[in-house]
Every structure is written in structure tokens, then in C-alpha cells.
JSON list of C-alpha atoms in Angstrom, two decimals:
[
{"chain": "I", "resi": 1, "resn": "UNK", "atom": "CA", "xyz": [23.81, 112.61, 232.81]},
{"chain": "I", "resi": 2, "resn": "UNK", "atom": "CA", "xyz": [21.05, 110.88, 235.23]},
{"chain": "I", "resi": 3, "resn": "UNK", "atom": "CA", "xyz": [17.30, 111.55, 235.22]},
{"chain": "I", "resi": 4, "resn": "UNK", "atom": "CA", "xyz": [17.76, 113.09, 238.26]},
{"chain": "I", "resi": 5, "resn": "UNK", "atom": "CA", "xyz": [20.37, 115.99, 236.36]},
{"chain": "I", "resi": 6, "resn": "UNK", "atom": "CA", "xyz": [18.58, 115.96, 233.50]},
{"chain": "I", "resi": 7, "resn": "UNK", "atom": "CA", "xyz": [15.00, 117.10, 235.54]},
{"chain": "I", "resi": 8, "resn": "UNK", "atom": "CA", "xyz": [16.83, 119.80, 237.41]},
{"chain": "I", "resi": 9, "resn": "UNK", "atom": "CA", "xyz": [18.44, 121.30, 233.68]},
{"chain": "I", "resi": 10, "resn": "UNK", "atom": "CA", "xyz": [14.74, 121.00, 232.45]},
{"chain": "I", "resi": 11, "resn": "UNK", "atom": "CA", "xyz": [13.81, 123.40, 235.15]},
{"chain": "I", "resi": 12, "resn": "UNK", "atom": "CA", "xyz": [16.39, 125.84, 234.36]},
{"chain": "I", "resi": 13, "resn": "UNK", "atom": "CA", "xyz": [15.55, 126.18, 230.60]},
{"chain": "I", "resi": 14, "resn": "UNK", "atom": "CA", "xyz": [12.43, 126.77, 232.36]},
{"chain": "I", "resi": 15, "resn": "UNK", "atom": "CA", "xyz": [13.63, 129.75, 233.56]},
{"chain": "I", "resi": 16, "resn": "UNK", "atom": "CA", "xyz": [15.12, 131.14, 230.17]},
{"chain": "I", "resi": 17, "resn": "UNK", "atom": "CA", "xyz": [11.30, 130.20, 229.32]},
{"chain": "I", "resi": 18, "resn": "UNK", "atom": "CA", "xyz": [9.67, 132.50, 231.50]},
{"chain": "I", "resi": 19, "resn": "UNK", "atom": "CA", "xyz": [12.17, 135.26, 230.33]},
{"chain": "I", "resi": 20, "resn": "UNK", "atom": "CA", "xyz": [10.87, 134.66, 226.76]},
{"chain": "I", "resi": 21, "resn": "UNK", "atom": "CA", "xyz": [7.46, 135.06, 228.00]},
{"chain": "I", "resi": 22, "resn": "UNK", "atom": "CA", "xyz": [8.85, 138.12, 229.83]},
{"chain": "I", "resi": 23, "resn": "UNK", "atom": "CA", "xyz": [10.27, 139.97, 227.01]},
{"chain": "I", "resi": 24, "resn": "UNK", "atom": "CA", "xyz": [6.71, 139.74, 225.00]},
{"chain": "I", "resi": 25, "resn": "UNK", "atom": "CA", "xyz": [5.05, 141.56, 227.75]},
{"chain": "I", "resi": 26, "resn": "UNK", "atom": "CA", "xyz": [8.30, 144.15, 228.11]},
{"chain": "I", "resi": 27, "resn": "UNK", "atom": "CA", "xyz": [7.62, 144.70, 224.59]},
{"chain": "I", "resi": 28, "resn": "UNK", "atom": "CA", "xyz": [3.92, 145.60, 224.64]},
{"chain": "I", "resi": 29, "resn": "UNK", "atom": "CA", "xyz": [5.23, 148.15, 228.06]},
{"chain": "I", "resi": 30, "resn": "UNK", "atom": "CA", "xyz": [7.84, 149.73, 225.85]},
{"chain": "I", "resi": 31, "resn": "UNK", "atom": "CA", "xyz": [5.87, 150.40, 222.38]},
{"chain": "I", "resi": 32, "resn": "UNK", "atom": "CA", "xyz": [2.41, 150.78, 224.32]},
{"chain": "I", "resi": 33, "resn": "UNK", "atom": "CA", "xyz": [2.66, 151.81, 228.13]},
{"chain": "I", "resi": 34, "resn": "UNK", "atom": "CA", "xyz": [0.59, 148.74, 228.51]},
{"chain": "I", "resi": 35, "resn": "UNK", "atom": "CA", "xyz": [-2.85, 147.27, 226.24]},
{"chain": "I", "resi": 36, "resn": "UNK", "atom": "CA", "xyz": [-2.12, 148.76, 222.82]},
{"chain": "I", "resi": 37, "resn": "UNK", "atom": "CA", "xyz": [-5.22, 150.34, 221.21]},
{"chain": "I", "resi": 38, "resn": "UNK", "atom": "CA", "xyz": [-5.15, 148.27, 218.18]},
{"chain": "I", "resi": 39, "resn": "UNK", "atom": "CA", "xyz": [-7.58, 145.68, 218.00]},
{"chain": "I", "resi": 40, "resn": "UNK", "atom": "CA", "xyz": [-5.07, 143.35, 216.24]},
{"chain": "I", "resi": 41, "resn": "UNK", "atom": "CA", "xyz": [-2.67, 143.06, 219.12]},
{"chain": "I", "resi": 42, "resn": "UNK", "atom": "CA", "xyz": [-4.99, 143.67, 222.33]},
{"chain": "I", "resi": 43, "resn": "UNK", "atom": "CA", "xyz": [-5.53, 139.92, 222.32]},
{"chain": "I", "resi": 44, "resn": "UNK", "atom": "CA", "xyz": [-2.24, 139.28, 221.65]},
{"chain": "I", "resi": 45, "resn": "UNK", "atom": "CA", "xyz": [-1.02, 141.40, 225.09]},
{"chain": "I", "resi": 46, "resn": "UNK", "atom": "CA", "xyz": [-3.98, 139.80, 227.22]},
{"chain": "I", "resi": 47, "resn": "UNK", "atom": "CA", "xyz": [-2.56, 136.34, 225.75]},
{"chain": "I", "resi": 48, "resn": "UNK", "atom": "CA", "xyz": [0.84, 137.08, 226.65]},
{"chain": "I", "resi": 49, "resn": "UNK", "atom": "CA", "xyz": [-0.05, 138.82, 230.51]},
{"chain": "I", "resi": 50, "resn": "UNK", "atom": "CA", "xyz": [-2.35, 135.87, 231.38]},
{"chain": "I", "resi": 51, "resn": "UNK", "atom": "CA", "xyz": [0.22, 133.36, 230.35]},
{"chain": "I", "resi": 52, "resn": "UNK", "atom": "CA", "xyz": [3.26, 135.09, 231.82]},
{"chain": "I", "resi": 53, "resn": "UNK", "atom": "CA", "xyz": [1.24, 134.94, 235.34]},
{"chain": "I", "resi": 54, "resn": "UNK", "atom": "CA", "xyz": [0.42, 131.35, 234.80]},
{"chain": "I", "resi": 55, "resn": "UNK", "atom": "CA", "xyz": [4.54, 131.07, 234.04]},
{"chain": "I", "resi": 56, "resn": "UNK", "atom": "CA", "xyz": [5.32, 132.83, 236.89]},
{"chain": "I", "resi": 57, "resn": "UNK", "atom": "CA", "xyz": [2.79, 130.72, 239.71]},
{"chain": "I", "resi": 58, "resn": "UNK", "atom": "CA", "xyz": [4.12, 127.53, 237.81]},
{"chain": "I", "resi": 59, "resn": "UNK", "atom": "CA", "xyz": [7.78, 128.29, 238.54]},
{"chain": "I", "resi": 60, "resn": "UNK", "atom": "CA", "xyz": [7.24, 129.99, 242.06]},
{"chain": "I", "resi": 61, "resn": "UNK", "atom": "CA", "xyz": [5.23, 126.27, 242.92]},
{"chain": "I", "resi": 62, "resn": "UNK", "atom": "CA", "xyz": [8.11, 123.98, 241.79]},
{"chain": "I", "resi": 63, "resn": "UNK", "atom": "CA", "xyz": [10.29, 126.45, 244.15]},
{"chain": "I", "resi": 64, "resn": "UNK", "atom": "CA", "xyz": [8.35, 126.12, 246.88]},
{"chain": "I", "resi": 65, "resn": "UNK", "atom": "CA", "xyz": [7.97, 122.72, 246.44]},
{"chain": "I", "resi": 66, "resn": "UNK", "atom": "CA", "xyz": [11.45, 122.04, 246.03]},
{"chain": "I", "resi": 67, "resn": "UNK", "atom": "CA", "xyz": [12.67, 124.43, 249.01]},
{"chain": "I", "resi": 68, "resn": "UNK", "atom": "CA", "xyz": [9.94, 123.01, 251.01]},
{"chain": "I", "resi": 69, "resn": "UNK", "atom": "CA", "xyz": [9.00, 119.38, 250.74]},
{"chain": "I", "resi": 70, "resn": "UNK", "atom": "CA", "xyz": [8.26, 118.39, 253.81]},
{"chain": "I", "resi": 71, "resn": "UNK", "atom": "CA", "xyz": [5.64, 121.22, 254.16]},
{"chain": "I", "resi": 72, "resn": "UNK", "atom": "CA", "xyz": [4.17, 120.35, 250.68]},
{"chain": "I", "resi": 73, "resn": "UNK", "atom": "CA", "xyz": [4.49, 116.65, 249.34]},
{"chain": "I", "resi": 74, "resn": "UNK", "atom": "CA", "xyz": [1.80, 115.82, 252.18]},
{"chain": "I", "resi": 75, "resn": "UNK", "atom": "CA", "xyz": [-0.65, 118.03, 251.11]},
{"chain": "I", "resi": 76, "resn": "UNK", "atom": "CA", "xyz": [0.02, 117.01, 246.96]},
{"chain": "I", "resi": 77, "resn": "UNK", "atom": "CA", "xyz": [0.22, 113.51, 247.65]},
{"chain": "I", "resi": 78, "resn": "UNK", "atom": "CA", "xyz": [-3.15, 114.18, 249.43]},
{"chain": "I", "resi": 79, "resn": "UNK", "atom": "CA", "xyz": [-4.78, 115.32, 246.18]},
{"chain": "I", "resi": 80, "resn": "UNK", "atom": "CA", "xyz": [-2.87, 113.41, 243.89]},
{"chain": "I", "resi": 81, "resn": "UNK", "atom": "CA", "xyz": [-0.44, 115.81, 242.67]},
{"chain": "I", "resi": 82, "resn": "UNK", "atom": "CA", "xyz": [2.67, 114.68, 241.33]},
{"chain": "I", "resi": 83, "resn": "UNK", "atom": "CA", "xyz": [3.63, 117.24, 238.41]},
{"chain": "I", "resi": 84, "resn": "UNK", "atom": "CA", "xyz": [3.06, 120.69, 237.56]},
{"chain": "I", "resi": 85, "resn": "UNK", "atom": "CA", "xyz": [-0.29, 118.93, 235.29]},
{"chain": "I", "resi": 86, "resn": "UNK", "atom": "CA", "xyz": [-2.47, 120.90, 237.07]},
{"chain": "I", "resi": 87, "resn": "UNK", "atom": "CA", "xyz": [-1.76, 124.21, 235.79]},
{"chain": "I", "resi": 88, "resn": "UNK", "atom": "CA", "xyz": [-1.75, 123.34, 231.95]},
{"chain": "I", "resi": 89, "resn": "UNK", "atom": "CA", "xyz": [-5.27, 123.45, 231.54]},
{"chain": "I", "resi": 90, "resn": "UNK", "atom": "CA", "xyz": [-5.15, 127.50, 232.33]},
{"chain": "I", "resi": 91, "resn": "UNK", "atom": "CA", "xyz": [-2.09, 127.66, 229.75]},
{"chain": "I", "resi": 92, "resn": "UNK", "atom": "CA", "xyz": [-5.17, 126.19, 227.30]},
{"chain": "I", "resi": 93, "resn": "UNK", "atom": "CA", "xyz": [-7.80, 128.36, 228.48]},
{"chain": "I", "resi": 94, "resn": "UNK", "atom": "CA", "xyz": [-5.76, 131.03, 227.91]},
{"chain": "I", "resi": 95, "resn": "UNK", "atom": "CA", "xyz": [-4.49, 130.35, 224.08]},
{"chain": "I", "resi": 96, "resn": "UNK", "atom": "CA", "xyz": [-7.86, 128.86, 223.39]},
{"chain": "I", "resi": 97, "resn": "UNK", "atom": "CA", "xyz": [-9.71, 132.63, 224.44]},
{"chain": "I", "resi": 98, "resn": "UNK", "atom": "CA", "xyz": [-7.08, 135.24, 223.21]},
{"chain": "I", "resi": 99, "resn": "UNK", "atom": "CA", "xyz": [-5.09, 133.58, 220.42]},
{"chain": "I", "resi": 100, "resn": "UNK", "atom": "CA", "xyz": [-8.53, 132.74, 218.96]},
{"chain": "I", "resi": 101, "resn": "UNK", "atom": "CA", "xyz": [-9.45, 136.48, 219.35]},
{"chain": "I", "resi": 102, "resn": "UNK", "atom": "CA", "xyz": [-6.13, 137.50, 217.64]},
{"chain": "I", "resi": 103, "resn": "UNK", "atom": "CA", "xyz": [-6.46, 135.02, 214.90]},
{"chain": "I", "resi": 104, "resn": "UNK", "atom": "CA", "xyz": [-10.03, 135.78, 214.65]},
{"chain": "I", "resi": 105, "resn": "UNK", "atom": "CA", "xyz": [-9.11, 139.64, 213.87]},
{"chain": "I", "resi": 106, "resn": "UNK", "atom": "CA", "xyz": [-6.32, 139.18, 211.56]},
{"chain": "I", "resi": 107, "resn": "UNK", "atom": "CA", "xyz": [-8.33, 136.73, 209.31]},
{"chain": "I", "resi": 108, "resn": "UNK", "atom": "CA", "xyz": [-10.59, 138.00, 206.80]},
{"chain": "I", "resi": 109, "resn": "UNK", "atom": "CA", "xyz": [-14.64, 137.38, 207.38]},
{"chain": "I", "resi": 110, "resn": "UNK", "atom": "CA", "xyz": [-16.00, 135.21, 207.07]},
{"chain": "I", "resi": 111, "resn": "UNK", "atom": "CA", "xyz": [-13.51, 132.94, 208.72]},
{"chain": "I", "resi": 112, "resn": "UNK", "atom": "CA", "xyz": [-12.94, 135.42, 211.20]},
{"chain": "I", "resi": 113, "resn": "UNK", "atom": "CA", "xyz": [-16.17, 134.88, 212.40]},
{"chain": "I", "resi": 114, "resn": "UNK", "atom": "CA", "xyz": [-15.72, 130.87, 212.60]},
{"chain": "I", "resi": 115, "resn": "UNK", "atom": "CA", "xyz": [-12.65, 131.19, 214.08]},
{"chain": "I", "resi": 116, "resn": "UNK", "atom": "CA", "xyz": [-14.17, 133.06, 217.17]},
{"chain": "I", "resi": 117, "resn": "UNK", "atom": "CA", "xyz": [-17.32, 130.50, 217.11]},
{"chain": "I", "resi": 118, "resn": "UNK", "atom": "CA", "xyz": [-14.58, 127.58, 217.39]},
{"chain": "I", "resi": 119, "resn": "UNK", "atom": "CA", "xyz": [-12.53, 129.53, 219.80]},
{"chain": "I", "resi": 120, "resn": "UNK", "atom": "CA", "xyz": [-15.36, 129.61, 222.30]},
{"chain": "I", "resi": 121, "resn": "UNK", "atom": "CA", "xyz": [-16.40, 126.27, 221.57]},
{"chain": "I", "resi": 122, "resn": "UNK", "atom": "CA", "xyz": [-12.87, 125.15, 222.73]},
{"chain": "I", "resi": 123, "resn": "UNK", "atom": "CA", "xyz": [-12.46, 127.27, 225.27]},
{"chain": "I", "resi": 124, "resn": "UNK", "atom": "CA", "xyz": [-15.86, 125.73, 226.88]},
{"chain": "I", "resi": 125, "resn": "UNK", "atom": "CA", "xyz": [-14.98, 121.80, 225.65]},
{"chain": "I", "resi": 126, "resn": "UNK", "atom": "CA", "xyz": [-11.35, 122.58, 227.27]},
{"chain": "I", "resi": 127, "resn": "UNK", "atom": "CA", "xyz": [-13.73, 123.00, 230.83]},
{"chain": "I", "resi": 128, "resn": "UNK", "atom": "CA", "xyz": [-15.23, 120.21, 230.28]},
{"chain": "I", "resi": 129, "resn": "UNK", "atom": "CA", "xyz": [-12.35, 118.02, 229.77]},
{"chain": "I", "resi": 130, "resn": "UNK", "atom": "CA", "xyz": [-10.54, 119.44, 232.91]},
{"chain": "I", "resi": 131, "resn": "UNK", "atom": "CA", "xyz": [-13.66, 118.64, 235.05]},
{"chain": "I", "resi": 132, "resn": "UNK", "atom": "CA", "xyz": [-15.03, 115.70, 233.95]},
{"chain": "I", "resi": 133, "resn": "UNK", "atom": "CA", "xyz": [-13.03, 113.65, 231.53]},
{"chain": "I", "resi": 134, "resn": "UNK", "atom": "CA", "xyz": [-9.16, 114.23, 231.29]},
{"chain": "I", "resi": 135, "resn": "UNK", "atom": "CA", "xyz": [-8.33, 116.28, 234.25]},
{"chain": "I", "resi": 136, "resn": "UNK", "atom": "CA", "xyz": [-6.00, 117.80, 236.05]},
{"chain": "I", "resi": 137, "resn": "UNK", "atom": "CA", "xyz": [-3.70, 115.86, 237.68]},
{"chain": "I", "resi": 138, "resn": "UNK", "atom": "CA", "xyz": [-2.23, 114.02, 234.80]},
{"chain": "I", "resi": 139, "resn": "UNK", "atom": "CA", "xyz": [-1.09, 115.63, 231.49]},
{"chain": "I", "resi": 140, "resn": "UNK", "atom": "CA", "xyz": [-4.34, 116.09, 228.72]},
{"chain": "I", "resi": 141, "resn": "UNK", "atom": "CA", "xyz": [-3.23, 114.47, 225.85]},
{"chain": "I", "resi": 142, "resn": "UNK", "atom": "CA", "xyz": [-6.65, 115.40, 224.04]},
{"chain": "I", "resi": 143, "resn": "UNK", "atom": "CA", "xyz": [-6.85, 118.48, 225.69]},
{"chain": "I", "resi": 144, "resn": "UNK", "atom": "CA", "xyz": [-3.02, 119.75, 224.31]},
{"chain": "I", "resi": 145, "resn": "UNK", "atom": "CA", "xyz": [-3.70, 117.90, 220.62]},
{"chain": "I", "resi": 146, "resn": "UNK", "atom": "CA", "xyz": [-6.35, 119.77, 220.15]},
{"chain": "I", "resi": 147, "resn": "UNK", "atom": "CA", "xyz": [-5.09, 123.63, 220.76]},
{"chain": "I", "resi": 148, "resn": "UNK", "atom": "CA", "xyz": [-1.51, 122.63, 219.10]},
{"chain": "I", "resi": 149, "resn": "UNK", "atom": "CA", "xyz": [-3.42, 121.42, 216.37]},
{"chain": "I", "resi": 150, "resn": "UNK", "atom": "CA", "xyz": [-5.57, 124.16, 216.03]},
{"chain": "I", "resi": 151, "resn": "UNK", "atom": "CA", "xyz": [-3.43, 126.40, 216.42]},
{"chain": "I", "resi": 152, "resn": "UNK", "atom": "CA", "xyz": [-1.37, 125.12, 213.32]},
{"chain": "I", "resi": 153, "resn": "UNK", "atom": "CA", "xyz": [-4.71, 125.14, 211.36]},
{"chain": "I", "resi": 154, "resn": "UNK", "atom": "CA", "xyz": [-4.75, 128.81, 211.95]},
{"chain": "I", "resi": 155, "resn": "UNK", "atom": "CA", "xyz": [-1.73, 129.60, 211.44]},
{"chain": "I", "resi": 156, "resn": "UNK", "atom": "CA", "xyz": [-1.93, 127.90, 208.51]},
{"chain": "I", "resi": 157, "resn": "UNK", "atom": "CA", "xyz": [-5.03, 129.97, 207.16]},
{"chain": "I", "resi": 158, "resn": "UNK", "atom": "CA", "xyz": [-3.14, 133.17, 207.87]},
{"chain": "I", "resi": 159, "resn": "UNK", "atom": "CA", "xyz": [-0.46, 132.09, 205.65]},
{"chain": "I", "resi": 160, "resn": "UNK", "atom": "CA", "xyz": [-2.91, 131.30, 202.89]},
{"chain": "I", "resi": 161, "resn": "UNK", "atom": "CA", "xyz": [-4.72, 134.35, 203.25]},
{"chain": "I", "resi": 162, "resn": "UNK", "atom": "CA", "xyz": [-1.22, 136.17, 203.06]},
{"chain": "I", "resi": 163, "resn": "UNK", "atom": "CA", "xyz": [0.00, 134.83, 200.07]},
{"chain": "I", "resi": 164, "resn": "UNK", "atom": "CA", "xyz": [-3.38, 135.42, 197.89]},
{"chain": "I", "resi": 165, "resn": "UNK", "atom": "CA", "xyz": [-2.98, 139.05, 199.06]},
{"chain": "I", "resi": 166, "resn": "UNK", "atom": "CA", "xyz": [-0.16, 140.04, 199.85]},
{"chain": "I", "resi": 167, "resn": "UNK", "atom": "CA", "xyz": [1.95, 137.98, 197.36]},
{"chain": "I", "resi": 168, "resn": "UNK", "atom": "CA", "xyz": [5.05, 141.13, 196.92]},
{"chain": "I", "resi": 169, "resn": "UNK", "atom": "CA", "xyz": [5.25, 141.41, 200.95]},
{"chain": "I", "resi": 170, "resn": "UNK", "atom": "CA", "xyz": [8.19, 138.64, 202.26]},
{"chain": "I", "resi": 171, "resn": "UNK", "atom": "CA", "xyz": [8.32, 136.67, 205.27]},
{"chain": "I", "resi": 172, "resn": "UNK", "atom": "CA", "xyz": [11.00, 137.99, 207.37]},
{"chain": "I", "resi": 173, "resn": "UNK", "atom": "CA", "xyz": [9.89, 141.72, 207.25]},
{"chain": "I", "resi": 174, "resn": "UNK", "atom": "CA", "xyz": [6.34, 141.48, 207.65]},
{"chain": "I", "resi": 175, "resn": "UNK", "atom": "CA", "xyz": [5.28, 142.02, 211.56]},
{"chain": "I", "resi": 176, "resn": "UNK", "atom": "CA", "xyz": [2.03, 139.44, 211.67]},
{"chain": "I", "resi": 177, "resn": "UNK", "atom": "CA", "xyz": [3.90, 136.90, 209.75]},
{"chain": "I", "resi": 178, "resn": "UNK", "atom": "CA", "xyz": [6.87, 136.95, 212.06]},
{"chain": "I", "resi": 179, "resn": "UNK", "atom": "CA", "xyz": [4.18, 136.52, 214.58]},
{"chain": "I", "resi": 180, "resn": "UNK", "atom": "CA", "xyz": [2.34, 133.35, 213.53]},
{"chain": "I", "resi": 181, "resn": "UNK", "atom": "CA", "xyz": [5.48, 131.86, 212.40]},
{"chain": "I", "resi": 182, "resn": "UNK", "atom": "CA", "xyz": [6.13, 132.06, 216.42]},
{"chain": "I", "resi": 183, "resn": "UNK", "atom": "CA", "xyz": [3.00, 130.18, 217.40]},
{"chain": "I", "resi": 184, "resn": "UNK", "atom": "CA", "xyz": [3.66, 128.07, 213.86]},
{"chain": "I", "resi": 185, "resn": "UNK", "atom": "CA", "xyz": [6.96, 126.44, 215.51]},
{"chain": "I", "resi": 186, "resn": "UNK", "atom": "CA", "xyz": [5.68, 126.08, 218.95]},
{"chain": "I", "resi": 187, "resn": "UNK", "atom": "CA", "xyz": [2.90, 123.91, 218.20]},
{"chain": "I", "resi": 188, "resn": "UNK", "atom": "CA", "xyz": [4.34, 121.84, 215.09]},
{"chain": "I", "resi": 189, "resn": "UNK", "atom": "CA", "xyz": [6.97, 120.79, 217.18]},
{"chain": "I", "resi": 190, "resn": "UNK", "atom": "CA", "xyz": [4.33, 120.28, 220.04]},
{"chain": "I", "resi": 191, "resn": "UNK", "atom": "CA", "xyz": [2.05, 118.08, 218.19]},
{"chain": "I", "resi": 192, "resn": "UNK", "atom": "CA", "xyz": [5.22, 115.90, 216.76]},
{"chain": "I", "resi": 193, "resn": "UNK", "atom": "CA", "xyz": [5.98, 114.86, 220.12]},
{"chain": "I", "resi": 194, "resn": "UNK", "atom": "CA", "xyz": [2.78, 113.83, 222.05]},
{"chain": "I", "resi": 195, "resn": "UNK", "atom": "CA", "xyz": [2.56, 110.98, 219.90]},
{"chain": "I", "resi": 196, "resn": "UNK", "atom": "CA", "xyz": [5.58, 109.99, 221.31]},
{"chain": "I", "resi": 197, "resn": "UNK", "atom": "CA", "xyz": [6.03, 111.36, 224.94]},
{"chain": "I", "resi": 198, "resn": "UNK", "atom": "CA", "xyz": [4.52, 107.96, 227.01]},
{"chain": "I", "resi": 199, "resn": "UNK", "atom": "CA", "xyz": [6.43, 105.48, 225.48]},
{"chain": "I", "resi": 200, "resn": "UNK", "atom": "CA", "xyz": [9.87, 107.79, 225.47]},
{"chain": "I", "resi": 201, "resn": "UNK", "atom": "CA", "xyz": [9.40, 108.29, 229.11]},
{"chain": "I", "resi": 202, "resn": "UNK", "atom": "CA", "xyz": [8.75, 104.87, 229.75]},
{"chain": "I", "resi": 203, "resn": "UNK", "atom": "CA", "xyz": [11.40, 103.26, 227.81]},
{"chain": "I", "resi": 204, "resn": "UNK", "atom": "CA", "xyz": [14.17, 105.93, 227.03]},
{"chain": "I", "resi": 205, "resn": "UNK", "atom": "CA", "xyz": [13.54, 108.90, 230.27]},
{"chain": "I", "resi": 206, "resn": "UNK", "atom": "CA", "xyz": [16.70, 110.15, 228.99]},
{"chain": "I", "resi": 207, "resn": "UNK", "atom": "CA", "xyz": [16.01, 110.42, 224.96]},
{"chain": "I", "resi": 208, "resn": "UNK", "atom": "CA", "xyz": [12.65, 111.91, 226.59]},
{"chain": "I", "resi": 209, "resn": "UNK", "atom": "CA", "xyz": [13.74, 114.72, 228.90]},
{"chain": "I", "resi": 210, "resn": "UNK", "atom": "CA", "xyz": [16.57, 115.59, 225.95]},
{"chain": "I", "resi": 211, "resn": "UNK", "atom": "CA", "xyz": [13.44, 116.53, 222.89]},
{"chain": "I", "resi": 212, "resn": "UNK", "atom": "CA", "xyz": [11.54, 118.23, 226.39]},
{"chain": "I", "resi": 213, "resn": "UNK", "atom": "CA", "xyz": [14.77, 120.06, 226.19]},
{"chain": "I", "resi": 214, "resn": "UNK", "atom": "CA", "xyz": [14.42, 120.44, 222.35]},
{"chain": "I", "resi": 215, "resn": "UNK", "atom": "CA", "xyz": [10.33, 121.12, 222.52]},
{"chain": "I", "resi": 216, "resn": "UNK", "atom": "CA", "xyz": [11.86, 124.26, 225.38]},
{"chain": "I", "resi": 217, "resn": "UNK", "atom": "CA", "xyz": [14.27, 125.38, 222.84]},
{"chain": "I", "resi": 218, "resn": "UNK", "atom": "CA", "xyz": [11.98, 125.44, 219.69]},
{"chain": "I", "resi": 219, "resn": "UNK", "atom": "CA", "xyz": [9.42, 127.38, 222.31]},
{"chain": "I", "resi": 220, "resn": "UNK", "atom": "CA", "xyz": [11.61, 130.11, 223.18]},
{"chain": "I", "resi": 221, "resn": "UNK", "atom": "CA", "xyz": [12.96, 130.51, 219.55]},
{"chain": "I", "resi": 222, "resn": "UNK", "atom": "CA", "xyz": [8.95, 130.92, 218.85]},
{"chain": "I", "resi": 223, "resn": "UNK", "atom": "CA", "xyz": [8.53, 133.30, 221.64]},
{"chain": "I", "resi": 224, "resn": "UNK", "atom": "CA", "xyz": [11.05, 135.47, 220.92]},
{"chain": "I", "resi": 225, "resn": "UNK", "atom": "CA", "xyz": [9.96, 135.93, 217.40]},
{"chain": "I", "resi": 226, "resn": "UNK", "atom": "CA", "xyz": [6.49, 136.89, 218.39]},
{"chain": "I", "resi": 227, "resn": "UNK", "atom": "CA", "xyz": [8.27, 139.69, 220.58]},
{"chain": "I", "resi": 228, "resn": "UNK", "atom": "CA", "xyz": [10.01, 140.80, 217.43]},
{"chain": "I", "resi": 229, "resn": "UNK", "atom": "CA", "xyz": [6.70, 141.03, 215.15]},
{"chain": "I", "resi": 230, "resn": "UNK", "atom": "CA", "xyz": [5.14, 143.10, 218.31]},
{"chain": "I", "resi": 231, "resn": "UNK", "atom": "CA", "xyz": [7.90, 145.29, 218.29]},
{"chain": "I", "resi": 232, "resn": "UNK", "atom": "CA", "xyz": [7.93, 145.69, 214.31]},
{"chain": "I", "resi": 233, "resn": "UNK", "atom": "CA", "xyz": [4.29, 145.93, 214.67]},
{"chain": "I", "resi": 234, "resn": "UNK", "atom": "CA", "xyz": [3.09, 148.98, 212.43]},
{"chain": "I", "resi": 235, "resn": "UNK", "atom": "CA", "xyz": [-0.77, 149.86, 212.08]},
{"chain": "I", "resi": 236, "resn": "UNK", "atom": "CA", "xyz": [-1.70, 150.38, 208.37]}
]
């Protein structure tokens, strides 16, 4: 398979993507007609709207693009555009606002409390970075390390906090752990690759746009689970 097949299958998992994003939000419509009025989960539907949206405008530009060329390349090459780069710093602000607010409500204080202190911290560093120091036009190596890796350090809290307390409850039937385990996956498999995207692209573009493939997969695996724990959801 070229580079050039291998791009154009990338964009179609892409696709199965943005359903997996889709069927988050379709599950919030279903159970809740919209925001639920839990304060767990209102974060977790703002999260999901915002980033479905960002989803959406990414794969309507790269069909435009594609469609169109001639109208478009002129104006990207103008501004130095030569990937979808651009848009991945909202996909931060986004996790960096909401999933902090989710995180911050399902752990107990006072780490609740730091966690929204960090969040906002982030959320204003991840500005920063986008304006002034990493960018926009190519891919933010600091600026992606540092949510996937937060991220797993929450995630990784949650489970803590779970097993002091709730040491009876398993895994697979518990709603909130079905959850994290979603982001969990997305961004340990995340992380594992940045370390190695330049040089694979460099040296092996087809090894490289075969683990994007993978990274896709293990996203929309992670996706879909966090549409299950919203639908199992159950306020106690």
C-alpha cells in the first residue's frame, strides 16, 4: 500500500472516529434530552459537544480541501498551513476545561480542588503555547504530552481512590470506571507514540501511518466505552 493509500484510509477511520464521538453525544440526547442535571456528567456532555463540533469542522475542512484545491491550497500555503495542526489546540482547550471539571467532581476534596486549580492552569499555559511558543501550524508536541499525560495522572487517581473505597464494586460494571478506563486507553496509547512519531514519519511513513491507524483504533475502542459508562450511568 503507498503513502498516498495509506493517507486516504487514515481519513476514513476518521470518519468511524467522528461516529464514536457521535454516539457519546446520542447517548447524553437519549438518557437526558440534552445537559443531564447531574453535576458528575454535565462536564462530561459539554466535553463531548465541544469536541464533536471541533470533529465535525476538522473533517468538513479536509473535504473541502480535498474537493476544492485549487480554491484552497493558495490561501493555506499563504499562512503556512499544511495539516489539519491548526485545530488541535481547541481539541486541548477543550479536554483541558471540561475533563478537568469532570475529574475534578468525581475525585474526593481535597484533590478535587487541585485538580480544577491545574485544570485552569493548563487550560491558560495551553494559550500560551498556541500563541507564542509552539503554535499552530505544526503539531504541539509539549502541548499534546502534557494533557495525555495528565490525563493518565487522573485517571490514575480515580482508580486509586476507587479501590480504597469501593474495593467489592468490579471494573466492568461500574459506570465511572468504564468511563476513565475510556480516556485511560486513549491517552496511554497517545503518550507511547509521540516519542516516536518524527522519526517514524521520517524514516518508516508507512510503519507510521499503520500505529496512526492503531492510535485511531485504540481511540474509538476508548470512545465507545465512555458512551457505555454514560449510558450505565446511575446517580446514587
Amino acid at each position: 500500500m503507498t503513502e498516498s493509500e495509506f493517507g486516504q484510509l487514515v481519513i476514513k477511520i476518521g470518519y468511524v472516529l467522528l461516529a464514536a464521538r457521535s454516539a457519546i453525544v446520542g447517548v447524553f440526547l437519549l438518557r437526558y434530552s440534552g445537559a443531564p442535571d447531574h453535576a458528575v456528567l454535565r462536564p462530561l456532555f459539554w466535553y463531548a459537544l465541544f469536541a464533536l463540533v471541533i470533529a465535525i469542522f476538522e473533517s468538513s475542512f479536509i473535504g473541502l480541501v480535498n474537493t476544492f484545491p485549487d480554491f484552497f491550497v493558495p490561501y493555506l500555503t499563504k499562512f503556512e498551513i499544511d495539516d489539519t495542526f491548526f485545530i488541535s489546540p481547541l481539541y486541548y482547550l477543550n479536554e483541558f476545561w471540561f475533563l478537568g471539571l469532570f475529574f475534578s467532581r468525581i475525585l474526593q476534596e481535597p484533590t478535587g480542588k487541585l485538580i480544577r486549580t491545574v485544570s485552569v492552569c493548563f487550560f491558560v499555559l495551553e494559550i500560551f503555547n498556541t500563541l507564542f511558543f509552539e503554535g499552530y501550524k505544526d503539531a504541539q508536541k509539549i502541548g499534546s504530552f502534557c494533557l495525555a499525560l495528565y490525563l493518565i495522572v487522573v485517571s490514575v487517581l480515580f482508580f486509586k481512590q476507587h479501590f480504597i473505597n469501593k474495593i467489592g464494586n468490579s471494573l466492568s460494571t461500574d459506570a465511572l470506571n468504564l468511563i476513565v478506563w475510556g480516556f485511560f486507553c486513549i491517552n496511554t496509547f497517545s503518550i507511547l507514540i509521540l516519542f516516536f512519531s518524527d522519526r517514524l514519519y521520517n524514516d518508516l511513513p508507512s510503519l507510521f501511518y499503520q500505529i496512526s491507524m492503531g492510535r485511531m483504533a485504540i481511540e474509538i475502542f476508548g470512545l465507545l466505552l465512555i458512551a457505555y459508562g454514560v449510558r450505565l450511568f446511575k446517580a446514587s
